[in-house]
Amino acid sequence: MTDIAHRSLKKLFLDCACRCENTTYLTVKELDKNATLKRINIHGVSDSSLIFRFDCAKQLIPCLNGGDHQKNCDAVIATVYKGRNILLFVELKSSTQKNGHIKKQFKSTDCFINYISEILDTFFSCSIKGWERHYVAICGQKGAQKLPTRYKRQQSSPTNPTYIINPKTDESLDRLIA
């Protein structure tokens, strides 16, 4: 990731973007007091990574508050992994029961990141359009909804995210984007 991309993204997100410096992991937190899965550390990120926390962004950007189209996932991580520019969309859930809700959150966040991408392209001459996007729902326990135990991993999308069930406190970036 170029330095101009970092500066531009940081400028756009103000205090909602934290840079990963002098460490190789980032922490995604769930702020819901009733959640049983409160946080996860993602290891293997580059020290130039950024994490955007949308709970913070709601206070700065009014269009993120309200209706279904304005629900966002917990975080988006911008990182470089094995020479690939990656945007990792992360949602923490206590169980898999709210699968439809998770998909809406990913769709909404994807739209917002597309908007940010246009701003970067137009005003900063910096593009994230070609970056790989990965969508991961990390669920504390399996809900009533059945999820396959064996499957061929496909490219994730907002409507077909990768599910990690019963995660460890520390997960590797490699596992989340493989």
JSON list of C-alpha atoms in Angstrom, two decimals:
[
{"chain": "A", "resi": 1, "resn": "MET", "atom": "CA", "xyz": [0.00, 0.00, 0.00]},
{"chain": "A", "resi": 2, "resn": "THR", "atom": "CA", "xyz": [1.44, 3.34, -0.96]},
{"chain": "A", "resi": 3, "resn": "ASP", "atom": "CA", "xyz": [2.09, 6.08, 1.54]},
{"chain": "A", "resi": 4, "resn": "ILE", "atom": "CA", "xyz": [-0.33, 8.36, -0.36]},
{"chain": "A", "resi": 5, "resn": "ALA", "atom": "CA", "xyz": [-3.05, 5.72, 0.07]},
{"chain": "A", "resi": 6, "resn": "HIS", "atom": "CA", "xyz": [-2.37, 5.68, 3.82]},
{"chain": "A", "resi": 7, "resn": "ARG", "atom": "CA", "xyz": [-2.38, 9.43, 4.22]},
{"chain": "A", "resi": 8, "resn": "SER", "atom": "CA", "xyz": [-5.51, 9.79, 2.08]},
{"chain": "A", "resi": 9, "resn": "LEU", "atom": "CA", "xyz": [-7.46, 7.06, 3.86]},
{"chain": "A", "resi": 10, "resn": "LYS", "atom": "CA", "xyz": [-6.37, 8.35, 7.27]},
{"chain": "A", "resi": 11, "resn": "LYS", "atom": "CA", "xyz": [-7.41, 11.89, 6.33]},
{"chain": "A", "resi": 12, "resn": "LEU", "atom": "CA", "xyz": [-10.84, 10.72, 5.16]},
{"chain": "A", "resi": 13, "resn": "PHE", "atom": "CA", "xyz": [-11.56, 8.64, 8.24]},
{"chain": "A", "resi": 14, "resn": "LEU", "atom": "CA", "xyz": [-10.02, 10.96, 10.83]},
{"chain": "A", "resi": 15, "resn": "ASP", "atom": "CA", "xyz": [-9.92, 9.18, 14.19]},
{"chain": "A", "resi": 16, "resn": "CYS", "atom": "CA", "xyz": [-11.82, 6.13, 12.95]},
{"chain": "A", "resi": 17, "resn": "ALA", "atom": "CA", "xyz": [-8.73, 4.76, 11.19]},
{"chain": "A", "resi": 18, "resn": "CYS", "atom": "CA", "xyz": [-5.95, 3.32, 13.28]},
{"chain": "A", "resi": 19, "resn": "ARG", "atom": "CA", "xyz": [-2.60, 2.49, 11.74]},
{"chain": "A", "resi": 20, "resn": "CYS", "atom": "CA", "xyz": [-0.89, -0.73, 12.70]},
{"chain": "A", "resi": 21, "resn": "GLU", "atom": "CA", "xyz": [2.58, 0.40, 13.79]},
{"chain": "A", "resi": 22, "resn": "ASN", "atom": "CA", "xyz": [5.32, -1.66, 15.43]},
{"chain": "A", "resi": 23, "resn": "THR", "atom": "CA", "xyz": [3.04, -4.68, 15.65]},
{"chain": "A", "resi": 24, "resn": "THR", "atom": "CA", "xyz": [1.84, -7.44, 13.35]},
{"chain": "A", "resi": 25, "resn": "TYR", "atom": "CA", "xyz": [-1.74, -7.71, 14.58]},
{"chain": "A", "resi": 26, "resn": "LEU", "atom": "CA", "xyz": [-4.92, -5.64, 14.72]},
{"chain": "A", "resi": 27, "resn": "THR", "atom": "CA", "xyz": [-7.83, -6.01, 17.14]},
{"chain": "A", "resi": 28, "resn": "VAL", "atom": "CA", "xyz": [-11.47, -5.94, 16.02]},
{"chain": "A", "resi": 29, "resn": "LYS", "atom": "CA", "xyz": [-13.87, -5.21, 18.89]},
{"chain": "A", "resi": 30, "resn": "GLU", "atom": "CA", "xyz": [-17.62, -5.65, 19.25]},
{"chain": "A", "resi": 31, "resn": "LEU", "atom": "CA", "xyz": [-19.09, -2.77, 21.23]},
{"chain": "A", "resi": 32, "resn": "ASP", "atom": "CA", "xyz": [-22.49, -4.39, 21.88]},
{"chain": "A", "resi": 33, "resn": "LYS", "atom": "CA", "xyz": [-22.65, -4.98, 25.64]},
{"chain": "A", "resi": 34, "resn": "ASN", "atom": "CA", "xyz": [-24.74, -8.15, 25.16]},
{"chain": "A", "resi": 35, "resn": "ALA", "atom": "CA", "xyz": [-22.32, -9.78, 22.72]},
{"chain": "A", "resi": 36, "resn": "THR", "atom": "CA", "xyz": [-20.51, -12.92, 23.83]},
{"chain": "A", "resi": 37, "resn": "LEU", "atom": "CA", "xyz": [-17.78, -12.53, 21.21]},
{"chain": "A", "resi": 38, "resn": "LYS", "atom": "CA", "xyz": [-16.17, -9.24, 22.22]},
{"chain": "A", "resi": 39, "resn": "ARG", "atom": "CA", "xyz": [-12.88, -9.10, 20.30]},
{"chain": "A", "resi": 40, "resn": "ILE", "atom": "CA", "xyz": [-10.52, -10.90, 17.98]},
{"chain": "A", "resi": 41, "resn": "ASN", "atom": "CA", "xyz": [-6.86, -10.27, 17.21]},
{"chain": "A", "resi": 42, "resn": "ILE", "atom": "CA", "xyz": [-5.89, -10.71, 13.57]},
{"chain": "A", "resi": 43, "resn": "HIS", "atom": "CA", "xyz": [-2.22, -11.62, 13.19]},
{"chain": "A", "resi": 44, "resn": "GLY", "atom": "CA", "xyz": [-0.03, -11.43, 10.11]},
{"chain": "A", "resi": 45, "resn": "VAL", "atom": "CA", "xyz": [-1.00, -7.95, 8.93]},
{"chain": "A", "resi": 46, "resn": "SER", "atom": "CA", "xyz": [1.67, -5.62, 7.60]},
{"chain": "A", "resi": 47, "resn": "ASP", "atom": "CA", "xyz": [2.82, -2.75, 9.80]},
{"chain": "A", "resi": 48, "resn": "SER", "atom": "CA", "xyz": [1.38, -0.33, 7.25]},
{"chain": "A", "resi": 49, "resn": "SER", "atom": "CA", "xyz": [-2.17, -1.66, 7.70]},
{"chain": "A", "resi": 50, "resn": "LEU", "atom": "CA", "xyz": [-5.16, 0.47, 8.62]},
{"chain": "A", "resi": 51, "resn": "ILE", "atom": "CA", "xyz": [-8.30, -0.60, 10.45]},
{"chain": "A", "resi": 52, "resn": "PHE", "atom": "CA", "xyz": [-11.54, 1.38, 10.08]},
{"chain": "A", "resi": 53, "resn": "ARG", "atom": "CA", "xyz": [-14.04, 1.00, 12.90]},
{"chain": "A", "resi": 54, "resn": "PHE", "atom": "CA", "xyz": [-17.53, 1.87, 11.74]},
{"chain": "A", "resi": 55, "resn": "ASP", "atom": "CA", "xyz": [-18.99, 2.24, 15.23]},
{"chain": "A", "resi": 56, "resn": "CYS", "atom": "CA", "xyz": [-16.79, 5.34, 15.46]},
{"chain": "A", "resi": 57, "resn": "ALA", "atom": "CA", "xyz": [-17.64, 6.49, 11.92]},
{"chain": "A", "resi": 58, "resn": "LYS", "atom": "CA", "xyz": [-21.38, 6.60, 12.72]},
{"chain": "A", "resi": 59, "resn": "GLN", "atom": "CA", "xyz": [-20.74, 9.62, 14.92]},
{"chain": "A", "resi": 60, "resn": "LEU", "atom": "CA", "xyz": [-18.81, 11.43, 12.18]},
{"chain": "A", "resi": 61, "resn": "ILE", "atom": "CA", "xyz": [-20.89, 10.46, 9.15]},
{"chain": "A", "resi": 62, "resn": "PRO", "atom": "CA", "xyz": [-24.67, 10.83, 9.70]},
{"chain": "A", "resi": 63, "resn": "CYS", "atom": "CA", "xyz": [-25.59, 8.75, 6.63]},
{"chain": "A", "resi": 64, "resn": "LEU", "atom": "CA", "xyz": [-24.31, 5.66, 8.50]},
{"chain": "A", "resi": 65, "resn": "ASN", "atom": "CA", "xyz": [-27.12, 5.91, 11.07]},
{"chain": "A", "resi": 66, "resn": "GLY", "atom": "CA", "xyz": [-30.60, 4.49, 10.62]},
{"chain": "A", "resi": 67, "resn": "GLY", "atom": "CA", "xyz": [-32.30, 1.98, 8.23]},
{"chain": "A", "resi": 68, "resn": "ASP", "atom": "CA", "xyz": [-31.19, -1.35, 6.78]},
{"chain": "A", "resi": 69, "resn": "HIS", "atom": "CA", "xyz": [-29.04, 0.24, 4.09]},
{"chain": "A", "resi": 70, "resn": "GLN", "atom": "CA", "xyz": [-27.09, 2.04, 6.79]},
{"chain": "A", "resi": 71, "resn": "LYS", "atom": "CA", "xyz": [-25.93, -0.96, 8.83]},
{"chain": "A", "resi": 72, "resn": "ASN", "atom": "CA", "xyz": [-22.19, -1.57, 8.66]},
{"chain": "A", "resi": 73, "resn": "CYS", "atom": "CA", "xyz": [-19.85, -4.35, 9.63]},
{"chain": "A", "resi": 74, "resn": "ASP", "atom": "CA", "xyz": [-17.56, -3.91, 12.63]},
{"chain": "A", "resi": 75, "resn": "ALA", "atom": "CA", "xyz": [-14.37, -3.12, 10.73]},
{"chain": "A", "resi": 76, "resn": "VAL", "atom": "CA", "xyz": [-12.59, -2.95, 7.40]},
{"chain": "A", "resi": 77, "resn": "ILE", "atom": "CA", "xyz": [-8.87, -3.65, 7.34]},
{"chain": "A", "resi": 78, "resn": "ALA", "atom": "CA", "xyz": [-6.73, -2.24, 4.52]},
{"chain": "A", "resi": 79, "resn": "THR", "atom": "CA", "xyz": [-3.50, -4.21, 4.28]},
{"chain": "A", "resi": 80, "resn": "VAL", "atom": "CA", "xyz": [-0.86, -5.66, 1.98]},
{"chain": "A", "resi": 81, "resn": "TYR", "atom": "CA", "xyz": [-0.47, -9.43, 2.16]},
{"chain": "A", "resi": 82, "resn": "LYS", "atom": "CA", "xyz": [2.11, -11.28, 0.07]},
{"chain": "A", "resi": 83, "resn": "GLY", "atom": "CA", "xyz": [2.24, -8.32, -2.33]},
{"chain": "A", "resi": 84, "resn": "ARG", "atom": "CA", "xyz": [-1.56, -8.13, -2.70]},
{"chain": "A", "resi": 85, "resn": "ASN", "atom": "CA", "xyz": [-3.58, -5.06, -1.67]},
{"chain": "A", "resi": 86, "resn": "ILE", "atom": "CA", "xyz": [-6.50, -6.32, 0.40]},
{"chain": "A", "resi": 87, "resn": "LEU", "atom": "CA", "xyz": [-9.64, -4.90, 2.00]},
{"chain": "A", "resi": 88, "resn": "LEU", "atom": "CA", "xyz": [-10.88, -7.31, 4.67]},
{"chain": "A", "resi": 89, "resn": "PHE", "atom": "CA", "xyz": [-14.46, -6.70, 5.85]},
{"chain": "A", "resi": 90, "resn": "VAL", "atom": "CA", "xyz": [-14.97, -8.18, 9.35]},
{"chain": "A", "resi": 91, "resn": "GLU", "atom": "CA", "xyz": [-18.18, -8.74, 11.30]},
{"chain": "A", "resi": 92, "resn": "LEU", "atom": "CA", "xyz": [-18.18, -10.27, 14.79]},
{"chain": "A", "resi": 93, "resn": "LYS", "atom": "CA", "xyz": [-21.34, -12.11, 15.85]},
{"chain": "A", "resi": 94, "resn": "SER", "atom": "CA", "xyz": [-22.15, -14.17, 18.91]},
{"chain": "A", "resi": 95, "resn": "SER", "atom": "CA", "xyz": [-23.86, -16.77, 16.69]},
{"chain": "A", "resi": 96, "resn": "THR", "atom": "CA", "xyz": [-24.70, -17.41, 13.03]},
{"chain": "A", "resi": 97, "resn": "GLN", "atom": "CA", "xyz": [-28.44, -16.89, 13.55]},
{"chain": "A", "resi": 98, "resn": "LYS", "atom": "CA", "xyz": [-28.49, -13.44, 11.99]},
{"chain": "A", "resi": 99, "resn": "ASN", "atom": "CA", "xyz": [-27.15, -14.51, 8.60]},
{"chain": "A", "resi": 100, "resn": "GLY", "atom": "CA", "xyz": [-29.50, -12.20, 6.63]},
{"chain": "A", "resi": 101, "resn": "HIS", "atom": "CA", "xyz": [-28.51, -9.28, 8.85]},
{"chain": "A", "resi": 102, "resn": "ILE", "atom": "CA", "xyz": [-24.81, -10.03, 8.31]},
{"chain": "A", "resi": 103, "resn": "LYS", "atom": "CA", "xyz": [-25.27, -9.91, 4.53]},
{"chain": "A", "resi": 104, "resn": "LYS", "atom": "CA", "xyz": [-27.01, -6.51, 4.77]},
{"chain": "A", "resi": 105, "resn": "GLN", "atom": "CA", "xyz": [-24.13, -5.20, 6.86]},
{"chain": "A", "resi": 106, "resn": "PHE", "atom": "CA", "xyz": [-21.58, -6.35, 4.29]},
{"chain": "A", "resi": 107, "resn": "LYS", "atom": "CA", "xyz": [-23.59, -4.90, 1.38]},
{"chain": "A", "resi": 108, "resn": "SER", "atom": "CA", "xyz": [-23.95, -1.55, 3.12]},
{"chain": "A", "resi": 109, "resn": "THR", "atom": "CA", "xyz": [-20.27, -1.37, 4.05]},
{"chain": "A", "resi": 110, "resn": "ASP", "atom": "CA", "xyz": [-19.30, -2.38, 0.51]},
{"chain": "A", "resi": 111, "resn": "CYS", "atom": "CA", "xyz": [-21.36, 0.53, -0.86]},
{"chain": "A", "resi": 112, "resn": "PHE", "atom": "CA", "xyz": [-19.72, 2.93, 1.57]},
{"chain": "A", "resi": 113, "resn": "ILE", "atom": "CA", "xyz": [-16.22, 1.72, 0.64]},
{"chain": "A", "resi": 114, "resn": "ASN", "atom": "CA", "xyz": [-17.14, 2.20, -3.06]},
{"chain": "A", "resi": 115, "resn": "TYR", "atom": "CA", "xyz": [-18.07, 5.79, -2.18]},
{"chain": "A", "resi": 116, "resn": "ILE", "atom": "CA", "xyz": [-14.73, 6.26, -0.39]},
{"chain": "A", "resi": 117, "resn": "SER", "atom": "CA", "xyz": [-12.98, 4.73, -3.41]},
{"chain": "A", "resi": 118, "resn": "GLU", "atom": "CA", "xyz": [-14.54, 7.37, -5.68]},
{"chain": "A", "resi": 119, "resn": "ILE", "atom": "CA", "xyz": [-13.46, 10.17, -3.32]},
{"chain": "A", "resi": 120, "resn": "LEU", "atom": "CA", "xyz": [-9.89, 8.83, -3.26]},
{"chain": "A", "resi": 121, "resn": "ASP", "atom": "CA", "xyz": [-9.83, 8.55, -7.04]},
{"chain": "A", "resi": 122, "resn": "THR", "atom": "CA", "xyz": [-11.34, 12.00, -7.65]},
{"chain": "A", "resi": 123, "resn": "PHE", "atom": "CA", "xyz": [-9.63, 14.13, -5.02]},
{"chain": "A", "resi": 124, "resn": "PHE", "atom": "CA", "xyz": [-6.44, 12.28, -4.07]},
{"chain": "A", "resi": 125, "resn": "SER", "atom": "CA", "xyz": [-5.45, 10.57, -7.35]},
{"chain": "A", "resi": 126, "resn": "CYS", "atom": "CA", "xyz": [-5.28, 7.35, -5.37]},
{"chain": "A", "resi": 127, "resn": "SER", "atom": "CA", "xyz": [-7.28, 4.24, -6.22]},
{"chain": "A", "resi": 128, "resn": "ILE", "atom": "CA", "xyz": [-8.41, 1.22, -4.23]},
{"chain": "A", "resi": 129, "resn": "LYS", "atom": "CA", "xyz": [-10.72, -0.03, -7.01]},
{"chain": "A", "resi": 130, "resn": "GLY", "atom": "CA", "xyz": [-8.50, -2.97, -7.94]},
{"chain": "A", "resi": 131, "resn": "TRP", "atom": "CA", "xyz": [-7.96, -4.15, -4.37]},
{"chain": "A", "resi": 132, "resn": "GLU", "atom": "CA", "xyz": [-9.09, -7.65, -3.42]},
{"chain": "A", "resi": 133, "resn": "ARG", "atom": "CA", "xyz": [-12.11, -7.67, -1.13]},
{"chain": "A", "resi": 134, "resn": "HIS", "atom": "CA", "xyz": [-12.73, -10.41, 1.41]},
{"chain": "A", "resi": 135, "resn": "TYR", "atom": "CA", "xyz": [-15.81, -10.65, 3.65]},
{"chain": "A", "resi": 136, "resn": "VAL", "atom": "CA", "xyz": [-15.55, -12.64, 6.89]},
{"chain": "A", "resi": 137, "resn": "ALA", "atom": "CA", "xyz": [-18.19, -13.20, 9.56]},
{"chain": "A", "resi": 138, "resn": "ILE", "atom": "CA", "xyz": [-16.54, -14.44, 12.75]},
{"chain": "A", "resi": 139, "resn": "CYS", "atom": "CA", "xyz": [-19.18, -16.16, 14.87]},
{"chain": "A", "resi": 140, "resn": "GLY", "atom": "CA", "xyz": [-18.78, -17.24, 18.49]},
{"chain": "A", "resi": 141, "resn": "GLN", "atom": "CA", "xyz": [-21.06, -20.24, 18.13]},
{"chain": "A", "resi": 142, "resn": "LYS", "atom": "CA", "xyz": [-23.17, -21.98, 15.56]},
{"chain": "A", "resi": 143, "resn": "GLY", "atom": "CA", "xyz": [-26.81, -20.89, 15.58]},
{"chain": "A", "resi": 144, "resn": "ALA", "atom": "CA", "xyz": [-29.89, -22.77, 14.43]},
{"chain": "A", "resi": 145, "resn": "GLN", "atom": "CA", "xyz": [-29.00, -22.12, 10.81]},
{"chain": "A", "resi": 146, "resn": "LYS", "atom": "CA", "xyz": [-27.03, -24.90, 9.15]},
{"chain": "A", "resi": 147, "resn": "LEU", "atom": "CA", "xyz": [-23.68, -24.06, 7.64]},
{"chain": "A", "resi": 148, "resn": "PRO", "atom": "CA", "xyz": [-21.70, -26.60, 5.63]},
{"chain": "A", "resi": 149, "resn": "THR", "atom": "CA", "xyz": [-18.84, -28.27, 7.47]},
{"chain": "A", "resi": 150, "resn": "ARG", "atom": "CA", "xyz": [-17.02, -29.19, 4.27]},
{"chain": "A", "resi": 151, "resn": "TYR", "atom": "CA", "xyz": [-17.00, -26.93, 1.30]},
{"chain": "A", "resi": 152, "resn": "LYS", "atom": "CA", "xyz": [-14.82, -25.72, -1.47]},
{"chain": "A", "resi": 153, "resn": "ARG", "atom": "CA", "xyz": [-13.77, -22.21, -0.54]},
{"chain": "A", "resi": 154, "resn": "GLN", "atom": "CA", "xyz": [-14.95, -19.64, -3.05]},
{"chain": "A", "resi": 155, "resn": "GLN", "atom": "CA", "xyz": [-14.23, -15.94, -3.36]},
{"chain": "A", "resi": 156, "resn": "SER", "atom": "CA", "xyz": [-16.29, -14.29, -0.65]},
{"chain": "A", "resi": 157, "resn": "SER", "atom": "CA", "xyz": [-18.75, -11.51, -1.42]},
{"chain": "A", "resi": 158, "resn": "PRO", "atom": "CA", "xyz": [-21.19, -9.38, 0.58]},
{"chain": "A", "resi": 159, "resn": "THR", "atom": "CA", "xyz": [-23.91, -11.98, -0.05]},
{"chain": "A", "resi": 160, "resn": "ASN", "atom": "CA", "xyz": [-21.61, -14.99, 0.37]},
{"chain": "A", "resi": 161, "resn": "PRO", "atom": "CA", "xyz": [-19.19, -14.21, 3.21]},
{"chain": "A", "resi": 162, "resn": "THR", "atom": "CA", "xyz": [-16.75, -16.69, 4.69]},
{"chain": "A", "resi": 163, "resn": "TYR", "atom": "CA", "xyz": [-17.83, -17.90, 8.14]},
{"chain": "A", "resi": 164, "resn": "ILE", "atom": "CA", "xyz": [-15.34, -18.67, 10.89]},
{"chain": "A", "resi": 165, "resn": "ILE", "atom": "CA", "xyz": [-17.17, -20.52, 13.69]},
{"chain": "A", "resi": 166, "resn": "ASN", "atom": "CA", "xyz": [-15.83, -20.75, 17.25]},
{"chain": "A", "resi": 167, "resn": "PRO", "atom": "CA", "xyz": [-12.72, -18.72, 16.50]},
{"chain": "A", "resi": 168, "resn": "LYS", "atom": "CA", "xyz": [-9.60, -18.59, 18.57]},
{"chain": "A", "resi": 169, "resn": "THR", "atom": "CA", "xyz": [-8.88, -15.29, 20.29]},
{"chain": "A", "resi": 170, "resn": "ASP", "atom": "CA", "xyz": [-6.09, -14.87, 17.76]},
{"chain": "A", "resi": 171, "resn": "GLU", "atom": "CA", "xyz": [-6.74, -15.59, 14.08]},
{"chain": "A", "resi": 172, "resn": "SER", "atom": "CA", "xyz": [-4.28, -15.34, 11.22]},
{"chain": "A", "resi": 173, "resn": "LEU", "atom": "CA", "xyz": [-4.88, -13.11, 8.23]},
{"chain": "A", "resi": 174, "resn": "ASP", "atom": "CA", "xyz": [-3.92, -16.08, 6.08]},
{"chain": "A", "resi": 175, "resn": "ARG", "atom": "CA", "xyz": [-6.88, -18.12, 7.39]},
{"chain": "A", "resi": 176, "resn": "LEU", "atom": "CA", "xyz": [-9.33, -15.25, 6.93]},
{"chain": "A", "resi": 177, "resn": "ILE", "atom": "CA", "xyz": [-8.47, -14.49, 3.30]},
{"chain": "A", "resi": 178, "resn": "ALA", "atom": "CA", "xyz": [-7.40, -17.92, 2.01]}
]
